[in-house]
Amino acid sequence: MPVTINDVAKEAGISTSTVSKVLNHWTTISPETTARVNAAIAKLNYTPNARAVSFARKSTRNIVYLTSLGKDEAYRNPHMFDIMCGVHKELTKHNYTLALVDISDEAYPGESVHNVIEGKCADGLIIHGSAVTKELSKSITQQNYPHIIIGHPGFESSLCWIDTNHGLAGQFAAKHMISCGYKDVAFIGGRKTDYISMQRQKGFIGGMYEYGYHIPDIHIGYTDSSIPESCEAACSMLISHRPPQAIVCENNTIALGVIKAVEKLKLKVPEEVALLVFDTYPYSGILSPKPTVIDINVYDMGVQAGATILRKLKNPSLLVQSYTTLPIVIQGQSTQPLRKQ
Amino acid sequence: MPVTINDVAKEAGISTSTVSKVLNHWTTISPETTARVNAAIAKLNYTPNARAVSFARKSTRNIVYLTSLGKDEAYRNPHMFDIMCGVHKELTKHNYTLALVDISDEAYPGESVHNVIEGKCADGLIIHGSAVTKELSKSITQQNYPHIIIGHPGFESSLCWIDTNHGLAGQFAAKHMISCGYKDVAFIGGRKTDYISMQRQKGFIGGMYEYGYHIPDIHIGYTDSSIPESCEAACSMLISHRPPQAIVCENNTIALGVIKAVEKLKLKVPEEVALLVFDTYPYSGILSPKPTVIDINVYDMGVQAGATILRKLKNPSLLVQSYTTLPIVIQGQSTQPLRKQ
DNA sequence: CTGAAAGCGCTTACAG
DNA sequence: CTGAAAGCGCTTACAG
C-alpha cells in the first residue's frame, strides 16, 4: 500500500491541505509546521504520486519531443539525438519530463501532433524542423498550443522556432580562411534547392566579399552531396587553370569526396590545398589530416529549445523566432596560416 | 473550455459511466448506445484527457527509458539511440508512451530509478545496461518493479535482461572465415577485462576449433581499442614469420587501426589479408574497401525489449534472462572466398 | 498561519 | 444492458 498525502497528514497531526502547501513551498507556513511535516515525510518515506499531482494541477510538467524515430535514424542523424539530449537536460533541471513521439509512421500527417494536443498529455511540444508542414503549422497556431520548432520551418508563419544562423556560419568560414591568408577559396555545397547549403554559401561569399575577395562562379560547386559527385567537382576545380588554395565543404559527405579528389591528385593538405568542413560528424575524428570544422553546438541548441518552451509556458503570447547558438571554429590540421612567400 | 466525458454524456443523453464503457470497449453495451455515444463524441470532437485516465486507472501506460543522455552521447553511442527507437516503436504500437530519464548526472547512484519508482510516473523501466549497479539491482528487485535491462548486467541476479549473444556472434565470425577458406585467422580485441570482447573472442576461437583449426596465442591480440595500439598489434602479427590470412577486429576503432597497419605494409585487402569487423558504425560505409561486418540489429533488440516489458506488466512474476536477436553477416569487400591455389 | 471542502476527469465495483 | 456513486491523490480558492 503506497503512502499518500493523507498518511503524512495523519502522522504529522496536520491537515492534508497544509501538507500540500509544505510540499509546494508556500511561504505562509510556519517553520514549526514545516518541520513536523518534513519529519513525517521522512519517517514514512513519502513521495507524491506524480500522476495525481499532474491531474490536480492540470499541468503535466511534461514536454513532448516530436521527431523521426525510425530504424537507423540514430546513424543517419546523430545531431538530432544530441539536440534531444540538450532539451532533456534543460527540462530535467526544471523538473519537467520529456516524452518521445515518432512522426515517421503516422496514419495521416499531423496525427501525432493532434493526439498530443488533444490528449493533454503534455504542456508543450518541441518539433524537429524536418517534421513541420503547413497544415501542421495551421493547427498548432489555431490552437495556440505552446511549441517550439527546432530549425526554421522554411516558410513564413507565426510559429515559434529557433535555429542556428547558417549564413553566419558561412561568414565564419570566410573569416577563418581570410585569417589564414587564403584568397582563392572554393565552396562545394549541395543543390540550389538545399536551404542550409545555400545559406552557408551566401554567408561565405558575402564574408569573403567584405574582405574584398570575389569568389568566381567556377569556384562554386553544386552537388548531390554524394562522395562521387563531390570528388568530381573538386577534381575539376583543382586541375583547372586556376585551382583554389582552399575548399570549403558544406557537409561531411562532400568533404569525403573532396578528400578523395585530393588523394587522387596527390596534393598535400593543407600546404597545396586547405580544407574546411561544416559540422562535426562521428567520423570527423578518424579523418586524416583532422579537418578544421565550423561547428554548431547542437546540444546547446537543445538546451535553448528547452529553456524557450518553458518561457512560452509562462508567457503564451511570446513569439520566438530567433537564431541562437554561435558557430565555433574547431581548428584541425586541414588549414593553417599561409606563410608569406 | 475543453470538452469532457460529461459533455459527451449530456449530448448523448446517457450516463457518464456508460460513455466510459463505450470508450473502453466493454462488451456489455448495446450497439444502439454505442452508436449514440460515438455520434456525440464525433460531434463534440472529444478526446479523453490522458492525465485523468491514467490517474483514475492507476496505470500510466508510460515506460521510462533510463540511460546516459549527456552531450555527444549521440555520436559516441548511436547504437543506444537506435535501440531506443526500437523500444519506442513497440511501445507506441501498444499505446504506451516512452519518457526519457538521464542517468548521467545524478546526485547519487540510483537516484533516478528511485524517483521513477516512487513518483509512480511510469508502469515500468527499461535500463540501458551500462547504467546498472548492484545497489540498483537490489532496490529494483526488492520493490519487484517491472523492468528490463538491455545488456547482461555483468553479474548474477534475478534482474530481467535481454542481450545479444556475443559468443554466438564470435562463432558466426569463425563460420564466415571458414566458409571463405581462411584457416590462419587472427583476432584483435580489447583488454581481457572487456566482457563483450572476451565473449566474442571465445565464440570465435571455439568456432574455429569446431572446424579443426586452433588459433595460436600469437594470433590473439589484446589492445586498449585505440587506433595506434590496434595498428601496432596488427603490424607485429603481419610482419611475423607466420602472418595471418585474415584478421577479425572486435570493434570499429580496432578495425581502423588494422586498416592503417595494412596500408602501412602496402598489403591488399582481401587478397593478402582479409578483414572482418563487428558492428556497423556510421562510418562503416565510407571505409574502403567496404568491410564485411558481423552485425546486430539493435533496433530489433529495442523492439524485443519493448515487447518484453509489456509482457512483464501482464505477468509480473515472469523472469526474462534471454539472448535475443541473431547476428547477421553483412558481406563487404574485405573478405572473399579464397581461390584454390 | 491553518483547515474543511470542492474539484480535477475519468474508472469501476455495485445495484438494478 | 445501464446508471448512481464512490474513489483515484492531489491542489486551491475560501473561510476563519
XYZ file of C-alpha atoms (C1' of nucleotides) in Angstrom:
714
model
C 0.000 0.000 0.000
C 1.762 3.162 -1.112
C 1.801 6.044 1.355
C -0.304 9.062 0.404
C -0.514 12.662 1.457
C -3.236 11.682 3.911
C -0.942 9.288 5.728
C 1.574 12.071 6.086
C -1.113 14.433 7.383
C -2.238 11.893 9.941
C 1.312 11.166 11.039
C 2.043 14.869 11.450
C -1.306 15.614 13.044
C -1.993 18.271 10.468
C -4.451 18.751 7.612
C -3.857 17.464 4.129
C -4.037 20.894 2.616
C -1.282 22.134 4.872
C 0.905 19.201 3.950
C 0.304 20.039 0.324
C 1.362 23.614 0.985
C 4.570 22.471 2.626
C 5.211 20.247 -0.370
C 4.723 23.213 -2.664
C 6.794 25.590 -0.611
C 4.091 28.068 0.202
C 5.574 30.925 2.153
C 2.719 31.191 4.615
C 3.579 28.053 6.548
C 5.164 28.312 9.969
C 8.625 26.829 10.359
C 7.359 24.548 13.086
C 4.639 23.020 10.913
C 7.067 22.670 8.066
C 9.424 20.761 10.317
C 6.697 18.437 11.560
C 5.532 17.686 8.064
C 9.034 17.065 6.814
C 9.673 14.715 9.686
C 6.533 12.761 8.851
C 7.521 12.644 5.191
C 10.944 11.330 6.081
C 9.553 8.803 8.515
C 7.048 7.405 6.053
C 9.423 7.756 3.114
C 6.718 9.554 1.203
C 6.933 10.582 -2.442
C 3.987 12.379 -4.018
C 2.169 10.473 -6.724
C 3.213 12.292 -9.864
C 0.037 11.276 -11.692
C -2.232 12.730 -9.046
C -0.209 15.922 -8.890
C -0.306 16.443 -12.611
C -4.012 15.727 -12.693
C -4.917 18.057 -9.851
C -2.702 20.789 -11.178
C -3.930 20.444 -14.708
C -0.355 20.608 -15.813
C 1.733 17.622 -16.719
C 5.184 19.086 -16.366
C 5.841 17.004 -19.425
C 7.043 18.092 -22.834
C 6.780 16.012 -25.977
C 9.644 15.829 -28.456
C 8.307 15.066 -31.878
C 10.674 13.688 -34.481
C 11.543 10.791 -36.738
C 12.494 7.723 -34.748
C 12.785 5.088 -37.409
C 15.379 2.357 -37.687
C 18.909 3.670 -38.358
C 17.846 7.259 -37.699
C 20.491 7.325 -34.980
C 23.204 6.682 -37.546
C 21.821 8.949 -40.233
C 21.052 11.849 -37.957
C 23.015 11.764 -34.702
C 22.719 15.540 -34.386
C 19.015 15.251 -33.809
C 19.641 12.999 -30.828
C 22.286 15.338 -29.476
C 19.699 18.118 -29.614
C 17.283 15.834 -27.815
C 19.801 15.295 -25.039
C 20.189 19.051 -24.660
C 16.447 19.531 -24.444
C 16.227 16.781 -21.870
C 18.957 18.315 -19.765
C 17.227 21.664 -19.540
C 13.782 20.226 -18.870
C 15.017 17.920 -16.130
C 16.664 20.874 -14.459
C 13.252 22.454 -14.116
C 11.512 19.261 -13.094
C 9.890 18.651 -16.410
C 9.898 15.293 -18.134
C 10.449 14.581 -21.794
C 8.406 12.064 -23.751
C 9.175 10.924 -27.268
C 6.724 10.784 -30.120
C 7.582 9.352 -33.502
C 6.356 11.092 -36.594
C 7.786 8.615 -39.062
C 4.793 6.325 -39.362
C 1.662 8.322 -38.833
C -1.551 7.235 -40.487
C -2.057 10.812 -41.739
C 0.163 13.902 -41.475
C -0.386 15.762 -38.235
C -1.840 12.761 -36.453
C 0.791 12.752 -33.721
C 0.500 16.454 -33.070
C -3.247 16.150 -32.863
C -3.021 13.320 -30.366
C -0.552 15.132 -28.187
C -2.608 18.309 -28.096
C -5.985 16.682 -27.655
C -4.845 14.038 -25.215
C -3.469 16.782 -22.966
C -0.575 14.556 -22.087
C 1.978 17.331 -22.377
C 2.181 21.017 -21.637
C 4.146 21.743 -24.750
C 5.691 20.422 -27.887
C 9.147 20.534 -29.354
C 9.186 19.639 -33.004
C 12.164 18.757 -35.084
C 12.097 21.060 -38.093
C 12.002 18.410 -40.769
C 8.595 17.309 -39.482
C 6.808 20.615 -39.955
C 4.263 21.111 -42.711
C 1.905 23.977 -43.443
C -1.155 22.071 -42.269
C 0.564 21.267 -39.032
C 1.541 24.876 -38.690
C -2.059 25.936 -39.086
C -3.444 23.583 -36.485
C -0.802 24.478 -33.932
C -1.281 28.163 -34.464
C -5.068 27.919 -34.290
C -4.995 26.013 -31.029
C -2.356 28.388 -29.746
C -0.525 25.384 -28.382
C 2.851 26.022 -26.724
C 5.507 24.807 -29.079
C 8.956 25.400 -30.347
C 10.365 24.204 -33.617
C 13.997 23.359 -33.990
C 15.115 24.664 -37.340
C 13.469 27.337 -39.471
C 10.249 25.819 -40.864
C 11.098 27.033 -44.350
C 8.088 29.309 -44.782
C 6.741 32.420 -43.092
C 4.365 31.778 -40.233
C 3.631 32.761 -36.685
C 5.198 29.548 -35.451
C 7.901 29.749 -32.841
C 11.252 28.421 -33.871
C 14.896 28.589 -33.048
C 17.660 27.805 -35.447
C 21.311 28.259 -35.896
C 22.303 31.010 -38.269
C 23.769 29.179 -41.223
C 24.607 32.414 -43.006
C 26.653 33.480 -40.035
C 28.404 30.115 -40.036
C 29.267 30.771 -43.693
C 30.719 34.124 -42.702
C 32.770 32.423 -40.017
C 34.167 30.127 -42.677
C 35.197 33.130 -44.764
C 36.722 34.858 -41.759
C 38.751 31.819 -40.861
C 40.063 31.426 -44.380
C 40.987 35.083 -44.566
C 42.736 34.871 -41.216
C 44.871 32.060 -42.599
C 45.711 34.169 -45.608
C 43.773 32.199 -48.248
C 42.253 34.302 -51.008
C 41.227 31.856 -53.679
C 38.759 29.730 -51.814
C 36.183 27.465 -53.416
C 32.866 26.374 -51.946
C 31.339 22.993 -52.709
C 27.780 22.580 -51.492
C 24.521 20.818 -52.168
C 21.915 21.591 -54.783
C 20.459 25.085 -55.145
C 17.271 23.814 -53.531
C 19.136 22.890 -50.364
C 18.190 25.628 -47.889
C 21.029 25.130 -45.434
C 23.648 24.795 -48.123
C 22.533 27.984 -49.837
C 22.525 29.911 -46.556
C 26.022 28.819 -45.789
C 27.176 29.587 -49.307
C 25.661 33.063 -49.234
C 27.226 33.820 -45.878
C 30.564 32.571 -47.090
C 30.550 34.529 -50.361
C 29.348 37.625 -48.533
C 32.037 37.221 -45.905
C 34.784 36.920 -48.492
C 33.375 39.914 -50.333
C 33.512 42.020 -47.185
C 37.236 41.469 -47.133
C 37.495 42.396 -50.760
C 37.585 38.955 -52.343
C 35.205 37.923 -55.035
C 34.547 34.228 -55.483
C 34.200 33.390 -59.200
C 31.374 31.117 -60.309
C 33.797 28.361 -61.276
C 34.733 28.124 -57.616
C 31.205 27.447 -56.505
C 30.151 23.822 -56.792
C 26.643 22.365 -56.577
C 26.451 18.636 -55.948
C 24.038 15.980 -54.804
C 26.165 15.723 -51.660
C 27.404 12.296 -52.669
C 31.049 11.265 -52.467
C 31.482 10.638 -56.225
C 29.911 13.897 -57.372
C 31.816 15.925 -54.781
C 35.046 14.226 -55.779
C 34.319 15.053 -59.397
C 33.546 18.688 -58.594
C 36.730 19.076 -56.549
C 38.845 17.402 -59.215
C 37.691 19.673 -61.970
C 38.390 22.737 -59.837
C 41.797 21.512 -58.777
C 43.029 20.666 -62.268
C 41.664 23.887 -63.793
C 43.952 26.689 -64.862
C 43.106 28.485 -61.636
C 42.957 25.949 -58.814
C 41.710 27.229 -55.452
C 44.079 27.393 -52.476
C 41.376 26.050 -50.238
C 37.983 24.381 -50.431
C 35.064 24.855 -48.077
C 32.920 21.721 -47.903
C 29.315 22.305 -46.973
C 28.944 18.946 -45.299
C 30.891 15.880 -44.307
C 29.997 13.658 -47.237
C 31.155 16.354 -49.575
C 34.345 16.567 -47.550
C 34.902 12.852 -48.052
C 34.534 13.322 -51.793
C 36.915 16.244 -51.788
C 39.467 14.300 -49.749
C 39.244 11.539 -52.307
C 39.944 14.027 -55.094
C 42.889 15.427 -53.197
C 44.337 11.964 -52.697
C 43.824 11.136 -56.347
C 45.705 14.245 -57.408
C 48.366 13.561 -54.770
C 48.025 17.010 -53.273
C 49.182 17.809 -49.765
C 46.718 19.129 -47.208
C 46.924 21.911 -46.162
C 50.095 23.002 -47.982
C 48.758 22.594 -51.509
C 45.093 22.762 -50.782
C 43.422 23.561 -47.470
C 40.052 22.177 -46.406
C 37.315 23.465 -44.154
C 34.185 21.491 -43.303
C 30.854 22.301 -41.688
C 29.637 20.235 -38.725
C 31.309 17.571 -36.656
C 30.409 14.009 -37.551
C 31.151 10.793 -35.742
C 33.886 10.073 -38.224
C 35.375 13.555 -38.255
C 37.805 12.285 -35.671
C 39.162 9.481 -37.830
C 39.851 11.541 -40.923
C 43.463 12.339 -41.564
C 44.516 15.068 -41.517
C 41.974 16.091 -38.924
C 39.725 18.635 -40.646
C 39.156 22.160 -39.427
C 35.449 22.357 -38.710
C 32.858 25.109 -38.407
C 30.732 23.514 -35.762
C 27.417 24.207 -34.130
C 26.921 23.091 -30.575
C 23.594 21.420 -31.267
C 23.365 20.113 -27.717
C 23.321 23.729 -26.648
C 20.610 24.422 -29.214
C 18.594 21.722 -27.494
C 19.165 23.403 -24.154
C 17.953 26.685 -25.667
C 14.890 24.980 -27.064
C 14.106 23.554 -23.642
C 14.525 26.915 -21.953
C 12.393 28.575 -24.599
C 9.458 26.211 -24.323
C 9.444 26.790 -20.569
C 9.355 30.539 -21.169
C 6.471 30.010 -23.572
C 4.541 28.135 -20.906
C 4.836 31.093 -18.570
C 4.103 33.609 -21.261
C 1.971 32.049 -24.003
C 1.855 35.178 -26.111
C 5.606 35.157 -26.579
C 6.745 34.986 -30.193
C 10.105 33.324 -30.524
C 11.728 33.305 -33.897
C 15.369 33.503 -33.223
C 18.771 32.434 -34.310
C 20.689 31.070 -31.403
C 23.956 29.322 -30.611
C 27.041 30.812 -32.219
C 29.026 28.621 -34.586
C 32.538 27.847 -33.433
C 35.712 27.080 -35.331
C 37.429 23.871 -34.313
C 40.947 24.148 -35.591
C 42.224 20.991 -37.192
C 45.187 20.216 -39.413
C 43.473 20.850 -42.721
C 44.003 24.629 -42.593
C 46.949 26.638 -41.353
C 48.215 30.200 -41.595
C 49.792 30.671 -45.004
C 53.472 31.537 -44.860
C 54.430 34.677 -46.728
C 56.268 33.700 -49.850
C -13.151 25.071 -22.380
C -12.126 21.519 -23.267
C -14.929 19.021 -23.709
C -15.148 16.305 -21.049
C -16.799 12.957 -20.749
C -19.727 14.678 -19.046
C -20.385 16.844 -22.070
C -20.467 13.751 -24.214
C -22.838 12.055 -21.784
C -25.186 15.041 -21.833
C -25.062 15.281 -25.608
C -25.852 11.593 -25.992
C -28.433 11.624 -23.212
C -26.658 8.818 -21.436
C -24.747 8.431 -18.178
C -21.063 9.155 -17.820
C -20.265 5.654 -16.765
C -21.813 4.243 -19.899
C -19.838 6.630 -22.041
C -16.723 5.454 -20.256
C -17.650 1.884 -21.019
C -18.096 2.648 -24.695
C -14.722 4.341 -24.658
C -13.183 1.244 -23.145
C -14.927 -1.180 -25.450
C -16.895 -3.049 -22.816
C -18.800 -5.843 -24.468
C -21.974 -5.309 -22.464
C -23.033 -2.152 -24.281
C -25.839 -2.250 -26.805
C -24.983 -1.360 -30.375
C -27.545 1.420 -30.295
C -25.993 3.119 -27.257
C -22.559 2.705 -28.718
C -23.678 4.442 -31.869
C -25.233 7.341 -29.966
C -22.152 7.829 -27.872
C -19.862 7.694 -30.874
C -22.009 10.246 -32.656
C -21.775 12.582 -29.683
C -18.018 12.060 -29.494
C -17.660 12.882 -33.156
C -19.939 15.888 -32.911
C -18.095 17.394 -29.957
C -14.693 16.277 -31.248
C -13.959 14.741 -27.870
C -10.628 13.248 -26.837
C -10.283 11.793 -23.332
C -7.935 13.618 -21.035
C -4.974 11.277 -20.846
C -3.970 12.577 -17.404
C -7.357 11.869 -15.905
C -7.456 8.431 -17.462
C -4.059 7.475 -16.167
C -4.930 8.778 -12.726
C -8.248 7.012 -12.471
C -6.827 3.798 -13.858
C -3.771 3.895 -11.658
C -1.715 2.976 -14.670
C 0.230 5.422 -16.751
C 0.719 3.457 -19.928
C 4.113 5.051 -19.818
C 7.523 3.408 -19.739
C 10.725 5.138 -18.729
C 13.950 4.598 -20.653
C 16.898 5.149 -18.396
C 20.264 5.855 -19.958
C 23.093 8.317 -20.372
C 21.970 11.396 -22.236
C 24.981 13.658 -21.935
C 26.424 15.890 -24.589
C 27.922 13.996 -27.546
C 26.441 10.701 -26.381
C 24.656 10.555 -29.725
C 27.995 10.488 -31.533
C 29.762 8.170 -29.122
C 26.953 5.699 -28.805
C 24.498 5.827 -31.705
C 23.545 2.196 -31.096
C 21.911 3.134 -27.825
C 19.640 5.581 -29.633
C 18.816 3.017 -32.293
C 17.740 0.665 -29.506
C 15.662 3.483 -28.050
C 13.888 3.927 -31.365
C 13.077 0.225 -31.447
C 11.678 0.356 -27.938
C 9.605 3.364 -28.856
C 8.209 1.689 -31.926
C 6.952 -1.308 -29.995
C 5.502 0.725 -27.126
C 3.652 3.086 -29.423
C 2.123 0.145 -31.185
C 0.519 -0.844 -27.903
C -0.478 2.682 -26.944
C 2.257 3.143 -24.419
C 4.387 6.242 -24.239
C 8.118 6.441 -23.671
C 9.737 9.003 -21.411
C 13.442 9.600 -21.155
C 15.417 9.803 -17.947
C 19.076 10.701 -17.846
C 21.359 8.841 -15.518
C 24.499 10.776 -16.347
C 24.250 13.447 -13.698
C 22.512 12.022 -10.712
C 23.250 13.396 -7.257
C 23.741 9.820 -6.016
C 23.675 6.455 -7.830
C 20.179 5.106 -8.133
C 18.534 8.481 -7.644
C 16.748 8.402 -10.990
C 15.481 4.879 -10.542
C 14.208 5.763 -7.099
C 12.366 8.810 -8.419
C 10.771 6.897 -11.250
C 9.571 4.115 -8.984
C 8.404 6.307 -6.116
C 6.877 9.008 -8.282
C 4.717 6.366 -9.956
C 5.114 8.175 -13.236
C 5.708 5.005 -15.212
C 4.491 1.429 -15.227
C 7.903 0.051 -15.997
C 11.520 0.762 -16.607
C 13.925 -0.056 -19.391
C 17.515 0.415 -18.369
C 20.489 0.591 -20.605
C 22.959 -1.987 -19.323
C 25.858 0.311 -18.667
C 23.800 2.070 -16.005
C 23.186 -0.950 -13.813
C 24.926 -1.357 -10.471
C 24.451 -3.915 -7.711
C 22.722 -1.432 -5.411
C 20.332 -0.532 -8.148
C 19.752 -4.190 -8.804
C 18.872 -4.713 -5.158
C 16.364 -1.901 -4.926
C 14.630 -2.889 -8.151
C 14.413 -6.494 -7.120
C 13.150 -5.651 -3.633
C 10.397 -3.426 -4.946
C 9.628 -6.014 -7.556
C 9.356 -3.205 -10.056
C 8.699 -4.173 -13.683
C 11.924 -3.639 -15.573
C 14.056 -4.904 -18.358
C 17.738 -4.315 -18.770
C 19.314 -4.088 -22.168
C 22.605 -5.916 -21.987
C 23.688 -8.543 -19.475
C 24.263 -6.708 -16.175
C 27.616 -8.417 -15.713
C 26.769 -10.261 -12.512
C 24.295 -12.912 -11.473
C 20.979 -11.591 -10.205
C 17.258 -12.040 -10.531
C 17.073 -8.980 -12.741
C 15.408 -9.299 -16.111
C 17.595 -8.629 -19.077
C 17.900 -9.252 -22.750
C 21.124 -9.180 -24.669
C 22.612 -10.241 -27.878
C 24.728 -13.372 -27.736
C 28.256 -12.129 -28.309
C 29.686 -15.617 -28.150
C 27.377 -16.652 -30.943
C 28.452 -13.631 -32.955
C 32.035 -14.790 -32.485
C 31.058 -18.207 -33.792
C 29.453 -16.563 -36.805
C 32.735 -14.802 -37.469
C 34.560 -18.134 -37.418
C 31.958 -19.730 -39.646
C 32.217 -16.959 -42.192
C 36.010 -17.172 -42.279
C 35.917 -20.924 -42.699
C 33.356 -20.633 -45.476
C 35.759 -18.327 -47.312
C 38.535 -20.855 -46.850
C 40.685 -18.907 -44.389
C 42.468 -21.022 -41.822
C 45.033 -18.752 -40.235
C 42.808 -16.106 -38.775
C 43.854 -13.651 -36.076
C 41.596 -11.922 -33.574
C 42.337 -8.454 -32.263
C 40.133 -7.374 -29.385
C 40.021 -5.202 -26.282
C 41.526 -5.866 -22.875
C 40.878 -9.099 -21.020
C 38.553 -7.200 -18.708
C 36.295 -6.235 -21.619
C 33.281 -8.508 -21.260
C 31.945 -8.194 -24.787
C 35.349 -8.564 -26.392
C 36.110 -11.705 -24.417
C 32.738 -13.239 -25.300
C 33.311 -12.616 -28.960
C 36.835 -13.914 -28.772
C 35.750 -17.102 -27.007
C 32.996 -17.700 -29.506
C 35.380 -17.144 -32.361
C 38.131 -19.412 -31.052
C 35.578 -22.074 -30.203
C 34.034 -21.803 -33.620
C 37.369 -22.213 -35.373
C 38.184 -25.131 -33.127
C 34.956 -26.879 -34.056
C 36.170 -26.890 -37.639
C 39.514 -28.243 -36.575
C 41.546 -25.054 -36.502
C 43.476 -23.989 -33.467
C 44.258 -20.285 -33.124
C 47.739 -19.817 -31.654
C 48.255 -17.272 -28.880
C 50.334 -15.037 -31.119
C 47.245 -14.564 -33.248
C 45.184 -13.212 -30.375
C 45.658 -9.506 -29.692
C 44.579 -7.537 -26.647
C 44.503 -3.782 -27.062
C 43.053 -0.669 -25.465
C 40.821 -0.408 -28.533
C 42.684 2.650 -29.741
C 43.786 3.145 -33.312
C 47.528 3.286 -32.561
C 47.617 0.215 -30.340
C 45.489 -1.797 -32.769
C 47.702 -0.730 -35.648
C 50.735 -1.809 -33.660
C 49.188 -5.187 -32.824
C 48.229 -5.839 -36.441
C 51.651 -4.799 -37.711
C 53.517 -7.152 -35.475
C 51.284 -10.041 -36.497
C 51.553 -9.235 -40.181
C 55.339 -8.975 -40.249
C 55.845 -12.085 -38.125
C 57.178 -15.318 -39.605
C 53.614 -16.589 -39.701
C 51.295 -13.794 -40.784
C 47.547 -14.489 -40.604
C 45.476 -14.683 -43.777
C 42.713 -12.719 -42.138
C 42.081 -10.580 -39.088
C 38.880 -10.349 -37.078
C 38.514 -6.919 -35.478
C 36.422 -6.841 -32.331
C 35.232 -3.302 -32.912
C 35.391 -0.477 -35.399
C 38.178 1.522 -33.821
C 40.335 -1.567 -33.829
C 39.416 -2.037 -37.474
C 40.615 1.472 -38.243
C 43.926 0.672 -36.602
C 44.246 -2.565 -38.508
C 43.441 -0.832 -41.792
C 46.168 1.647 -41.007
C 48.628 -1.190 -40.470
C 47.576 -2.829 -43.721
C 48.095 0.434 -45.600
C 51.470 0.924 -43.983
C 52.596 -2.520 -45.085
C 51.057 -1.979 -48.509
C 49.028 -5.151 -48.328
C 45.989 -5.749 -50.489
C 42.604 -6.387 -48.878
C 41.268 -9.029 -49.127
C 43.817 -10.786 -51.372
C 46.757 -10.563 -48.997
C 44.897 -10.106 -45.789
C 41.157 -10.275 -45.254
C 39.287 -8.288 -42.600
C 36.129 -8.893 -40.635
C 34.624 -6.379 -38.213
C 31.943 -6.496 -35.545
C 29.094 -3.972 -35.626
C 28.067 -1.393 -38.170
C 29.142 2.160 -37.409
C 28.162 5.412 -39.053
C 31.456 5.415 -40.867
C 31.457 1.766 -41.882
C 30.020 2.916 -45.177
C 32.879 5.240 -46.002
C 35.674 2.783 -45.383
C 37.294 1.369 -48.445
C 37.186 -1.472 -49.163
C 33.805 -1.798 -47.535
C 34.322 -4.140 -44.593
C 32.474 -7.385 -44.088
C 30.577 -6.934 -40.832
C 29.050 -9.194 -38.201
C 26.136 -7.012 -37.267
C 23.434 -6.983 -34.634
C 20.104 -5.430 -35.447
C 19.985 -3.365 -32.280
C 16.772 -1.656 -33.335
C 15.196 -5.069 -33.245
C 16.686 -5.628 -29.810
C 14.868 -2.472 -28.742
C 11.636 -3.831 -30.166
C 12.181 -7.040 -28.182
C 12.831 -5.044 -25.032
C 9.594 -3.134 -25.550
C 7.610 -6.297 -26.107
C 9.199 -7.907 -23.073
C 8.405 -5.094 -20.648
C 4.778 -5.242 -21.774
C 4.747 -8.980 -21.090
C 6.213 -8.273 -17.666
C 3.411 -5.846 -16.912
C 0.846 -8.525 -17.602
C 2.756 -11.191 -15.792
C 4.937 -9.644 -13.093
C 6.404 -12.946 -11.967
C 7.989 -13.551 -15.351
C 11.750 -13.980 -15.292
C 13.329 -12.882 -18.529
C 17.004 -13.508 -18.995
C 17.447 -14.175 -22.609
C 19.670 -13.787 -25.580
C 17.752 -12.397 -28.464
C 18.291 -11.113 -31.987
C 20.570 -13.222 -34.173
C 23.749 -11.653 -35.514
C 23.880 -11.302 -39.278
C 26.771 -11.242 -41.676
C 26.855 -8.249 -43.979
C 29.141 -9.197 -46.812
C 31.530 -6.449 -47.836
C 34.668 -6.398 -49.946
C 37.117 -7.107 -47.178
C 36.598 -10.873 -47.287
C 36.086 -13.172 -50.247
C 36.185 -16.886 -50.952
C 39.805 -17.958 -51.250
C 40.693 -19.353 -54.633
C 42.300 -22.753 -54.549
C 45.985 -22.440 -55.307
C -0.905 30.719 9.665
C -4.270 26.530 9.157
C -8.175 23.606 7.679
C -12.731 21.965 5.524
C -14.385 21.278 1.262
C -14.826 21.235 -3.595
C -12.922 19.787 -7.621
C -9.631 17.977 -11.442
C -11.996 13.948 -15.367
C -12.047 9.824 -15.512
C -12.925 4.323 -13.942
C -15.181 0.687 -11.678
C -17.414 -2.052 -8.274
C -22.154 -2.391 -7.254
C -27.098 -2.237 -7.681
C -30.890 -2.584 -10.551
C -27.717 -3.578 -20.666
C -27.458 0.994 -17.854
C -26.648 4.335 -14.066
C -25.648 6.464 -9.311
C -21.955 6.885 -6.515
C -17.508 6.394 -4.628
C -12.934 6.980 -5.369
C -8.111 7.705 -7.525
C -4.390 11.533 -4.590
C -3.591 15.595 -5.006
C -4.398 21.296 -5.357
C -6.551 25.516 -4.344
C -9.936 29.009 -3.617
C -12.171 30.296 0.513
C -13.210 30.930 5.320
C -11.524 31.512 9.715
